[in-house]
Amino acid sequence: MLDYSVDEIKKVVREVLTELQEETIPIGISNRHIHLTEEHFQLLFPNEQIEPQKKLKQPGEYAAKQTLTIIGPKGSRENVRILGPLRKQSQVEISKTDARTLGINAPIRLSGNLKDAVEITLKSPAAEITIPAVIIAKRHIHMSFADLEKLHLTKGEIVSVKIETPERTTIFDDVELRPGEKYVLEMHVDTDEANAANIGPKTVGKIIHH
Ligand SMILES: [Zn+2]
């Protein structure tokens, strides 16, 4: 029979617990939002600077003070937040529910991929522009390259994430990985996905390896 001291057992328990904790992924709910280019920002907010109002979890990213009204053929949504910093491409990310309200059929795309993105009108107190920029963001997990290794994943892999919540435990397939040097481990879902799975501010997910 093997003999372990109490200290040795404690050490093993601690290691197992740490490993389990490392494998849970915090979940961030993305509400509808807008990314703008410098050019589009200047058109909509002449002589203004983008003004950070609230830091987001991913380093350097923030919700700006400025908002816009987005207008589709069937409806509109007011006070849609602009997220900073400004980007090389303008992009409007909405939920499927928003798409229905606006009367548009937006494609599900990973942020940055504007293939078949749908036209939308963006309105500020100063101006109005119509650009092909609307997508429904594909769910994804931000992580550092160290996280990638720790979780035994490879770049480009598609994973499934189990999310345990009261009355609505859900497994999401088709989850993309977004590894990046400065990213912090966080899964992003939209408000439709969050509601479907009863996700709250403290909900975490777990990767089911494929
Ligand atoms: Zn994201």
PDB file of N, CA and C and ligand atoms in Angstrom, residues 30 58 61 93 111 138 140-142 178 183 186-188, ligand 1:
ATOM      1  N   SER A  30     -21.821  40.450 -24.947  1.00  0.00           N
ATOM      2  CA  SER A  30     -21.672  41.636 -25.800  1.00  0.00           C
ATOM      3  C   SER A  30     -23.038  42.152 -26.208  1.00  0.00           C
ATOM      4  N   GLN A  58     -10.917  43.280 -22.091  1.00  0.00           N
ATOM      5  CA  GLN A  58      -9.749  43.104 -22.957  1.00  0.00           C
ATOM      6  C   GLN A  58      -8.897  44.380 -22.896  1.00  0.00           C
ATOM      7  N   GLU A  61      -9.217  48.139 -24.630  1.00  0.00           N
ATOM      8  CA  GLU A  61     -10.535  48.344 -25.236  1.00  0.00           C
ATOM      9  C   GLU A  61     -11.475  49.019 -24.245  1.00  0.00           C
ATOM     10  N   GLU A  93     -22.138  45.422 -34.704  1.00  0.00           N
ATOM     11  CA  GLU A  93     -22.435  44.065 -34.234  1.00  0.00           C
ATOM     12  C   GLU A  93     -23.756  44.066 -33.481  1.00  0.00           C
ATOM     13  N   SER A 111     -15.813  38.651 -35.800  1.00  0.00           N
ATOM     14  CA  SER A 111     -15.482  40.075 -35.850  1.00  0.00           C
ATOM     15  C   SER A 111     -14.294  40.315 -36.788  1.00  0.00           C
ATOM     16  N   LYS A 138     -19.999  36.076 -34.364  1.00  0.00           N
ATOM     17  CA  LYS A 138     -19.906  34.641 -34.081  1.00  0.00           C
ATOM     18  C   LYS A 138     -19.284  34.468 -32.699  1.00  0.00           C
ATOM     19  N   HIS A 140     -17.050  33.388 -29.631  1.00  0.00           N
ATOM     20  CA  HIS A 140     -15.608  33.133 -29.672  1.00  0.00           C
ATOM     21  C   HIS A 140     -15.002  33.249 -28.284  1.00  0.00           C
ATOM     22  N   ILE A 141     -13.776  32.754 -28.154  1.00  0.00           N
ATOM     23  CA  ILE A 141     -13.068  32.865 -26.875  1.00  0.00           C
ATOM     24  C   ILE A 141     -11.761  33.619 -27.097  1.00  0.00           C
ATOM     25  N   HIS A 142     -11.602  34.746 -26.398  1.00  0.00           N
ATOM     26  CA  HIS A 142     -10.327  35.463 -26.404  1.00  0.00           C
ATOM     27  C   HIS A 142      -9.391  34.755 -25.441  1.00  0.00           C
ATOM     28  N   ARG A 178      -9.870  32.872 -30.393  1.00  0.00           N
ATOM     29  CA  ARG A 178      -9.210  34.106 -30.820  1.00  0.00           C
ATOM     30  C   ARG A 178      -7.992  34.351 -29.944  1.00  0.00           C
ATOM     31  N   TYR A 183      -4.590  39.324 -25.236  1.00  0.00           N
ATOM     32  CA  TYR A 183      -5.956  38.982 -24.827  1.00  0.00           C
ATOM     33  C   TYR A 183      -6.010  38.337 -23.450  1.00  0.00           C
ATOM     34  N   GLU A 186     -11.570  35.002 -22.001  1.00  0.00           N
ATOM     35  CA  GLU A 186     -12.971  35.402 -21.888  1.00  0.00           C
ATOM     36  C   GLU A 186     -13.745  34.937 -23.120  1.00  0.00           C
ATOM     37  N   MET A 187     -14.888  34.295 -22.890  1.00  0.00           N
ATOM     38  CA  MET A 187     -15.747  33.905 -24.008  1.00  0.00           C
ATOM     39  C   MET A 187     -16.763  35.014 -24.250  1.00  0.00           C
ATOM     40  N   HIS A 188     -16.960  35.374 -25.508  1.00  0.00           N
ATOM     41  CA  HIS A 188     -17.936  36.405 -25.855  1.00  0.00           C
ATOM     42  C   HIS A 188     -19.160  35.794 -26.520  1.00  0.00           C
TER      43      HIS A 188
HETATM   44 ZN    ZN B   1     -14.826  39.382 -28.512  1.00  0.00          ZN
END
